[in-house]
XYZ file of C-alpha atoms in Angstrom:
459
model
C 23.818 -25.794 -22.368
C 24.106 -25.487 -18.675
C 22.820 -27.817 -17.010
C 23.055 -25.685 -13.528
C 20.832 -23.436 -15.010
C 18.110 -25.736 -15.432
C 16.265 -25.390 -12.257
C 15.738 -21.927 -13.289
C 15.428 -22.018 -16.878
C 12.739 -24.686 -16.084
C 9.885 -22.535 -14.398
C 9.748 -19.546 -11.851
C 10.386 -21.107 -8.262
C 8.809 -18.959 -6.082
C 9.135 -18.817 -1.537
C 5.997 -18.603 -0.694
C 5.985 -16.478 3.118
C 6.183 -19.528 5.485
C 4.473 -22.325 3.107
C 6.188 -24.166 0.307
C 8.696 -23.539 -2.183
C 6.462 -23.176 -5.421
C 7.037 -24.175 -9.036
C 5.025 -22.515 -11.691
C 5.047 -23.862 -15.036
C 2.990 -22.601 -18.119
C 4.917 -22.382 -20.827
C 4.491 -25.570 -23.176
C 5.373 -24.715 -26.741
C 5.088 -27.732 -29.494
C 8.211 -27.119 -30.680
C 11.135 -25.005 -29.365
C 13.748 -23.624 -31.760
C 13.870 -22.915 -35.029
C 16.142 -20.400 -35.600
C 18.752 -18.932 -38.328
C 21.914 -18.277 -36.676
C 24.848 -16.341 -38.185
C 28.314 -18.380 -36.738
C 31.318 -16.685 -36.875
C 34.376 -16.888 -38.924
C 35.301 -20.017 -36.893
C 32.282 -21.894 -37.166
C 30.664 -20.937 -34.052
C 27.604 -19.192 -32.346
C 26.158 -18.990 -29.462
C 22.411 -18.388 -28.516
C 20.237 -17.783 -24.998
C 17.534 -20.015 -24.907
C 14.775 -20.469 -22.041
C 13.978 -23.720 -21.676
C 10.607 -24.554 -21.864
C 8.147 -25.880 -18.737
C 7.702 -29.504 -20.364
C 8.805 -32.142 -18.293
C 10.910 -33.998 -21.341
C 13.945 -34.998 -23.350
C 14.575 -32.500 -25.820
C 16.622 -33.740 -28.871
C 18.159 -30.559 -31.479
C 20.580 -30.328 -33.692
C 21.597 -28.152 -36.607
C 22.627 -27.454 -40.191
C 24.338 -24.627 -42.656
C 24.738 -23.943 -45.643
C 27.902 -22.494 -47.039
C 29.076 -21.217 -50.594
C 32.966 -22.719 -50.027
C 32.061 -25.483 -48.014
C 28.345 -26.474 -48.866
C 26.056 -27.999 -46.651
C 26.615 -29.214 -42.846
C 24.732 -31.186 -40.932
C 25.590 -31.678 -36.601
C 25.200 -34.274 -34.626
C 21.819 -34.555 -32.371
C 22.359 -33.462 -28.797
C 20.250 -34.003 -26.091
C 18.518 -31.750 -23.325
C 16.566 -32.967 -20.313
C 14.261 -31.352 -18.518
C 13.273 -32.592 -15.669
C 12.085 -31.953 -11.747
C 11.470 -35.186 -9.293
C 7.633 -34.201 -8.154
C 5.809 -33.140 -10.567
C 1.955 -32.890 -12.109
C 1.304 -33.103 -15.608
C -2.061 -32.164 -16.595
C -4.444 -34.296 -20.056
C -7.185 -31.980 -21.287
C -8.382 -31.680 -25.308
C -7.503 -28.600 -27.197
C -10.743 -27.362 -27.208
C -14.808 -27.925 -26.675
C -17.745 -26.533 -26.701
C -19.357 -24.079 -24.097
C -21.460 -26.249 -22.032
C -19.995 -29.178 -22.979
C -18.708 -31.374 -20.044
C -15.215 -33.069 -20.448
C -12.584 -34.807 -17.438
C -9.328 -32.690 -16.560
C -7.208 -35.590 -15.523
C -3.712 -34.120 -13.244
C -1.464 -37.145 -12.949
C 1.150 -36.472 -10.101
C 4.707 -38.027 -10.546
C 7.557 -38.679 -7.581
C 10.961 -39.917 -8.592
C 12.259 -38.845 -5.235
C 14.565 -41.668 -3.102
C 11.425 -41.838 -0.390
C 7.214 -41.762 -0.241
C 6.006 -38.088 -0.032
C 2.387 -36.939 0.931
C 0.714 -34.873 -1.705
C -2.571 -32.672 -1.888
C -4.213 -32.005 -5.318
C -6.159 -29.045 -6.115
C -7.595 -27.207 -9.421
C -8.141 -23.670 -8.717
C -11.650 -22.247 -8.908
C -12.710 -19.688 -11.614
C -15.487 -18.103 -12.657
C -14.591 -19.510 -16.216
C -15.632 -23.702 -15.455
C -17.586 -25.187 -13.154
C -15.490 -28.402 -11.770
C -16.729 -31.684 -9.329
C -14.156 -34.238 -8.786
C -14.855 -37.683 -9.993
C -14.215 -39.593 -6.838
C -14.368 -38.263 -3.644
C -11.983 -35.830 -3.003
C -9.495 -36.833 0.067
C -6.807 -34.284 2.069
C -3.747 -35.806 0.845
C -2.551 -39.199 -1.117
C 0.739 -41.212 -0.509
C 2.485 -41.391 -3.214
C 5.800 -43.608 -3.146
C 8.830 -43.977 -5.172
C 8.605 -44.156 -8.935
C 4.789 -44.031 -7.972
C 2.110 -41.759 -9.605
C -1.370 -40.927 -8.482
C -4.238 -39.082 -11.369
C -7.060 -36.886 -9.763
C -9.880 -36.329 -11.981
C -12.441 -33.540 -12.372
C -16.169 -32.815 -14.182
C -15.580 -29.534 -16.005
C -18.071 -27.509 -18.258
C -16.768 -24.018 -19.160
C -18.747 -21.127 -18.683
C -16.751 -18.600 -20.507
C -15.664 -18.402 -24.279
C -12.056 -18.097 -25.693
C -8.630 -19.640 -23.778
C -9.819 -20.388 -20.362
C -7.180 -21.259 -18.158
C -6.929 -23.955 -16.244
C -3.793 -23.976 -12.680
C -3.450 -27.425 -11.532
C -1.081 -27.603 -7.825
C 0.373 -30.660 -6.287
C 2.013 -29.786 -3.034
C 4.486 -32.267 -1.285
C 2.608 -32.022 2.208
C 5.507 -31.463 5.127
C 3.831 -33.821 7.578
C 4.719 -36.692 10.036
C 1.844 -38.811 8.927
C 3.132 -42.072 7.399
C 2.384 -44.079 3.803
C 1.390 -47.547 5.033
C 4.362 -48.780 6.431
C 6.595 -46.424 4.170
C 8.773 -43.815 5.973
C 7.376 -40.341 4.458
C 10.121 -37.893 2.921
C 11.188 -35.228 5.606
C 10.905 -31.854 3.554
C 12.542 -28.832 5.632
C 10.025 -26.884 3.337
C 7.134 -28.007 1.318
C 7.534 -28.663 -2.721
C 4.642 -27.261 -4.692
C 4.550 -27.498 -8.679
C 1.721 -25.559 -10.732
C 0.878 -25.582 -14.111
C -1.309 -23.761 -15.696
C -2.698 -24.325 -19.376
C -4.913 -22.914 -21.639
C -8.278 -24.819 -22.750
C -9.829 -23.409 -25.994
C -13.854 -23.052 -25.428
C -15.772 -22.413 -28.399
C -19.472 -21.179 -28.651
C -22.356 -23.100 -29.470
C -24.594 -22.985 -32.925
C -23.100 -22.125 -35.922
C -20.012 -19.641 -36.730
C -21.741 -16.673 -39.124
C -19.326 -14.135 -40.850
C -20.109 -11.103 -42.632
C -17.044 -9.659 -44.285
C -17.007 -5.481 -45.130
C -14.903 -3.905 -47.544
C -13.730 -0.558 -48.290
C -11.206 1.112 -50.745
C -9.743 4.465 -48.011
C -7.694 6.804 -49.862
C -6.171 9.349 -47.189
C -3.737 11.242 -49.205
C -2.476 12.794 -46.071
C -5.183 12.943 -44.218
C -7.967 11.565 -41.951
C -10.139 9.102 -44.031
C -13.314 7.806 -41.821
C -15.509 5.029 -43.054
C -18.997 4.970 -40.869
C -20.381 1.189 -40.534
C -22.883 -0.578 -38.651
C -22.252 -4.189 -37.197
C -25.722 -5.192 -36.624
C -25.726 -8.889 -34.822
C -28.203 -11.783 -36.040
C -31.159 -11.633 -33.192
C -30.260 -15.151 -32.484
C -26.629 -14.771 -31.532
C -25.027 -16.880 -29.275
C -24.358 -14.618 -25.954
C -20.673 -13.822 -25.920
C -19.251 -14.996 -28.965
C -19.749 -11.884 -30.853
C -16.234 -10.902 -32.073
C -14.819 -8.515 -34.627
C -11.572 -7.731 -36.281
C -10.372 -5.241 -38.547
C -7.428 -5.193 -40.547
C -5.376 -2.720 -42.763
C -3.565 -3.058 -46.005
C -1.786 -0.760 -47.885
C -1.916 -2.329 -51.048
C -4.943 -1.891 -53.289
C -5.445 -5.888 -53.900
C -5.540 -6.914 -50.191
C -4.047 -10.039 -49.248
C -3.951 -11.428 -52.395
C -0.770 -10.642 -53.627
C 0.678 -12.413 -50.221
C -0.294 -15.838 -52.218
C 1.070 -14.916 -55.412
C 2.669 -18.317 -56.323
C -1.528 -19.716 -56.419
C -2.267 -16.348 -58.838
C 0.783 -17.267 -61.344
C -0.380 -21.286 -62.534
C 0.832 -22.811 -65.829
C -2.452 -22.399 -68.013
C -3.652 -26.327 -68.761
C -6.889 -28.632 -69.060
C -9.713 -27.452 -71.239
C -10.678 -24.699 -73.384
C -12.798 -23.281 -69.564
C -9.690 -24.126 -67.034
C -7.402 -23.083 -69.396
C -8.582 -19.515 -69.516
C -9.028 -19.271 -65.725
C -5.256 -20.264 -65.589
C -4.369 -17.756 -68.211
C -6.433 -14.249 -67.238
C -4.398 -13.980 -63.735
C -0.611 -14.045 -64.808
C -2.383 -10.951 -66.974
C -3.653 -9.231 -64.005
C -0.477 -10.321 -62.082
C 1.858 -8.825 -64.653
C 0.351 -5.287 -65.288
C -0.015 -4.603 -61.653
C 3.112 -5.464 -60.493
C 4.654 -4.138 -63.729
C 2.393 -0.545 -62.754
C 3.937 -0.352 -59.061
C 6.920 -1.450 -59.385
C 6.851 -4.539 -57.977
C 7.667 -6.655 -60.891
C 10.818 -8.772 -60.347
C 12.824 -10.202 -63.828
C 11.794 -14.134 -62.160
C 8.560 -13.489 -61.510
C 8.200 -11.364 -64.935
C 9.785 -14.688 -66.963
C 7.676 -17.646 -65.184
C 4.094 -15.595 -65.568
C 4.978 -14.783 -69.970
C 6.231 -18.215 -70.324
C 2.884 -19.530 -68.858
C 1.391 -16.555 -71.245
C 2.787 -18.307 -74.024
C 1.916 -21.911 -73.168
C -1.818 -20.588 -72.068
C -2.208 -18.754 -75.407
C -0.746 -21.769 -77.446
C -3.027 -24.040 -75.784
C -6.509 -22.004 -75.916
C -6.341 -22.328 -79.856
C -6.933 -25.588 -79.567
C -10.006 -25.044 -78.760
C -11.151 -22.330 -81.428
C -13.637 -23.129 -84.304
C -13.412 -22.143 -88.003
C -15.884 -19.483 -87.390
C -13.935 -17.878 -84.093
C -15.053 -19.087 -82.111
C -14.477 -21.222 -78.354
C -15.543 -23.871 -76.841
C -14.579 -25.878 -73.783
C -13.430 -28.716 -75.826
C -13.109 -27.576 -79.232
C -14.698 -28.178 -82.514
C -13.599 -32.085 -82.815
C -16.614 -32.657 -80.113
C -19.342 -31.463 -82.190
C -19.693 -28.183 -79.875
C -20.928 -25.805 -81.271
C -18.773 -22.105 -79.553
C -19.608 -20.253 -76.807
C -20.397 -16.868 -76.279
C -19.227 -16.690 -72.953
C -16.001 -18.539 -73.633
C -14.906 -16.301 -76.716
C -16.340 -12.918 -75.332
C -13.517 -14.265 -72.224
C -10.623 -15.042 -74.789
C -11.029 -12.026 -76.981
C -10.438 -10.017 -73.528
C -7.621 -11.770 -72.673
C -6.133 -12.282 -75.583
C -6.183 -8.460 -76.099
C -4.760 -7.654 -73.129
C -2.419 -9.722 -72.754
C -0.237 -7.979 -76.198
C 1.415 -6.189 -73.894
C 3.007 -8.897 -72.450
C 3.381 -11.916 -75.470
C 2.789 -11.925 -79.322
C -0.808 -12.487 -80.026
C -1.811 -12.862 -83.443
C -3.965 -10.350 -84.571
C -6.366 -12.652 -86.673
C -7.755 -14.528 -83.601
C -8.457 -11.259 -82.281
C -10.588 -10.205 -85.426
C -12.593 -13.572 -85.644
C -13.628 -13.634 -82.161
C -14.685 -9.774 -82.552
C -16.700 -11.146 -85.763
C -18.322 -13.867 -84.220
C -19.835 -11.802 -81.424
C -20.860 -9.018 -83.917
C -22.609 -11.857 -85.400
C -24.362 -12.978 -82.054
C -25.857 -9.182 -81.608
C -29.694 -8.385 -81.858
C -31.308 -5.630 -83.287
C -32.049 -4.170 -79.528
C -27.823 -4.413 -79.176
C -28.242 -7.526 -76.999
C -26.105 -10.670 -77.877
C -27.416 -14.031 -77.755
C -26.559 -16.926 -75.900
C -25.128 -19.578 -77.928
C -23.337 -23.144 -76.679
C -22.540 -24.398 -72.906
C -20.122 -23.903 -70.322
C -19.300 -26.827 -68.239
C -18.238 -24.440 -64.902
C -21.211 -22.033 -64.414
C -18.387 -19.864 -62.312
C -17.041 -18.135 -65.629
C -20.168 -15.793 -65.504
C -21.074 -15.456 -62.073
C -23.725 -17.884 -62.411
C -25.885 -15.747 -63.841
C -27.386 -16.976 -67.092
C -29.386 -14.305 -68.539
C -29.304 -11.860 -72.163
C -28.476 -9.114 -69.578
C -25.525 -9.944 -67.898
C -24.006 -11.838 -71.144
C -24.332 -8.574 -72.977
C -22.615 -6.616 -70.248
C -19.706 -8.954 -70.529
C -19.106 -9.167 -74.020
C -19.066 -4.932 -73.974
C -16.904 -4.804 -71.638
C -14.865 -7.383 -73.562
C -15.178 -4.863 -76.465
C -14.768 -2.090 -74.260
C -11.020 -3.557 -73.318
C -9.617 -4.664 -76.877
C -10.387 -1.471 -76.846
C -12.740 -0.354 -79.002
C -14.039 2.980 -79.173
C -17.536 3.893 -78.069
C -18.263 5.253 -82.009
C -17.722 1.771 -83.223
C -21.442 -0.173 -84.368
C -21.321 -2.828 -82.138
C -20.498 -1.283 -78.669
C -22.905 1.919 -79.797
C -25.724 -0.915 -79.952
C -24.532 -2.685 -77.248
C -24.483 0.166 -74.937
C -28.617 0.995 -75.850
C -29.379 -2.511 -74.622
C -27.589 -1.935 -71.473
C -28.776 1.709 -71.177
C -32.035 -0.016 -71.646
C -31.297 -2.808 -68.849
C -29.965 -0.469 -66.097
C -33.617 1.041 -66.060
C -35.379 -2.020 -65.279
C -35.681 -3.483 -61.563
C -34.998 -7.028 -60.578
C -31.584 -7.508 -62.217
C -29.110 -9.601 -60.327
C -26.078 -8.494 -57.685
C -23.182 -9.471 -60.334
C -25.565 -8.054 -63.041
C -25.760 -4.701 -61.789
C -21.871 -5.109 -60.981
C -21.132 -5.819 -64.599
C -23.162 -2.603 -66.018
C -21.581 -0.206 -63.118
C -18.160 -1.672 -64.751
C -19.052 -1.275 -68.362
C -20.508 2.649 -67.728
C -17.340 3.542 -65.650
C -15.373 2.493 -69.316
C -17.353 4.854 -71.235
C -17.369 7.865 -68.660
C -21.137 7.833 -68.146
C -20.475 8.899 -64.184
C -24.417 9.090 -63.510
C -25.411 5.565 -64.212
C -22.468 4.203 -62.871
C -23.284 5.552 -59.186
C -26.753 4.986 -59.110
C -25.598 1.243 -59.433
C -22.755 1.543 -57.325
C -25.422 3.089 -54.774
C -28.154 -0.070 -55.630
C -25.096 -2.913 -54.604
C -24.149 -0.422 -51.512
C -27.926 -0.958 -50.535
């Protein structure tokens, strides 16, 4: 580093037309750098830094990695930054609109003699601000000394308010006590200027929209209405919008939390096992899928699938713990396995028995209306939407059916499809309710029932 170059590096030292030299200093970063360098073929690199405004010691150093040499790790070197008259200013990281709080600027000399300072916040329409103790015209301030001046502020604005704190070294002939006062050719004046976060009052409300845009080329416009709660705080309405061109959003930026070794009972095993499924075929379908991520997400497949029969009864059926509880299975549970299990043959070996007694068992849960009873518990009510009626069960299992996949001639998704036919008529039924039937008629093709649902949740 260069340490000549600190004075400038340090903050923008501006002339001000016949008043003092002025220091300006707002840029306070946590930490500084964190960079990867490339070094040359003899070890070396250089790299431009501006220091930051902090008065401090900065400590760095660095390391590399190397496939001849391994790994390398430098000594710590040291940086400080420093100025002899200074103000440094304590405020929290954030409060409250309305809510009062003390801006304390503490003003440092490490010059050789006593200086006279003057202290002053700036006003702004943001805050309003009262000093603590009566305010004076100037303060002596001696070597090594330091001297805080405090202020009452309550913001009036939302977001980062800012805050520009100046001591100025006074050029005067008006002694400290019996101190001789520093002769300054030109006055010394150092600003800083932070950022306060004010938040609003009452409670944060969000209301998240969603919409599937497919331009193919062209101009795709998608009308909505923001309408804000009548008892909105003034000024903290905000709202963002954001783009992705990938059809499952954000999710596949996390996808190390979507592919999970499959473990715990016959209910978190499942939840485990269905998303390396979903994971697989859609990264598989755009090209996406890497041979790492392709090997972790079938060998958790395998151990998922090994697992789950654990938990399978003589009849075919699942429970969460299995049949050496007493429980009795669950139609929820194996209507969720026999999906899974079927689709996930495209990725592992699935033997095609379990398959066939979980299709059994549900045939054997059906009604004469093509409804399927409920039978057994679930100890995470999450698994079907928390919705525990005939309805909604029977929507699920068809659409389980639906996916093995069975065709639409076969008995028990012909009756199944009357009793939802017969549902989708009534009024009353739940969000996820009507979600499942729009699902289960999109499967079969019928286009007309499917909107009119799709139209109901848009409502």
């Amino acid at each position: 580093y260069d340490t000549g170059a600190l004075a400038h590096a340090m903050s923008e030292a501006l002339p001000l037309p016949h008043g003092p030299v002025e220091t300006i200093r707002k840029y306070f970063p946590e930490t500084w750098i964190w960079y990867l360098v490339p070094v040359n073929s003899v070890g070396s690199a250089e790299l431009a830094v501006t220091i930051p405004d902090t008065i401090t010691e900065w400590k760095a150093n660095a390391f590399c990695t190397s496939s001849d040499t391994g790994f390398g790790l430098s000594p710590t070197v040291t940086l400080r930054a420093f100025q002899p008259f200074f103000v440094e200013l304590t405020l929290p990281y954030s409060v409250v609109r309305g809510e009062a709080f003390t801006l304390k600027a503490t003003v440092f000399n490490y010059l050789t003699r006593c200086i006279r300072v003057s202290v002053s916040l700036a006003p702004s329409e943001d805050f309003w601000a009262t000093p603590v103790e009566k305010a004076e015209e100037s303060y002596c301030l001696c070597v090594n000394g330091r001297k805080t001046v405090s202020w009452a502020v309550t913001p009036k604005s939302l977001g980062n308010v800012n805050f520009s704190v100046s001591a100025e070294a006074l050029k005067t002939v008006l002694p400290c006590g019996n101190e001789v006062v520093e002769s300054l050719d030109k006055g010394r004046k150092d600003t800083v200027i932070k950022q306060l976060l004010v938040e609003p009052e009452g409670l944060e409300k969000e209301t998240t929209y969603n919409f599937l845009l497919c331009a193919a080329g062209k101009t795709a416009p998608q009308p909505m209405s923001l309408k804000l709660p009548e008892n909105v705080v003034q000024g903290s309405a905000r709202a963002y919008v954001s783009v992705l061109g990938d059809i499952l959003g954000t999710a596949m930026q996390n996808l190390q939390q979507l592919l999970q070794m499959p473990f715990g009972c016959g209910e978190q095993n499942m939840v485990l096992f269905a998303p390396n499924i979903y994971v697989l075929d859609y990264l598989n379908k755009t090209g996406q899928l890497s041979e790492e991520t392709k090997s972790k997400a079938i060998g958790y497949l395998v151990s998922g699938y090994q697992t789950q029969l654990k938990y399978k009864h003589w009849d075919g059926s699942y429970s969460t713990f299995g049949p050496r509880y007493g429980q009795s299975g669950n139609t929820w549970l194996t209507a969720f396995v026999l999906k899974s299990f079927a689709q996930a043959r495209s990725h592992i070996f699935i033997e095609e028995k379990h398959i066939q007694d979980a299709l059994a068992w549900l045939a054997g849960k059906q009604k004469e209306n093509g409804c399927f009873r409920s039978s057994g518990t679930l100890l995470n009510n999450a698994i079907k939407g928390g919705v525990d009626d005939e309805v909604t069960l029977s929507a699920y299992i068809t659409i389980a059916l639906l996916e093995i996949p069975l065709p639409i001639t076969h008995s028990v998704v012909r009756n199944a499809l009357f009793c939802l036919e017969m549902a989708a008529e009534k009024a009353g039924n739940h969000v996820y309710t009507r979600a499942l039937l729009a699902y289960a008629f999109a499967l079969v093709g019928k286009e007309e029932k499917r909107r009119a649902l799709l139209d109901s949740l848009d409502k």
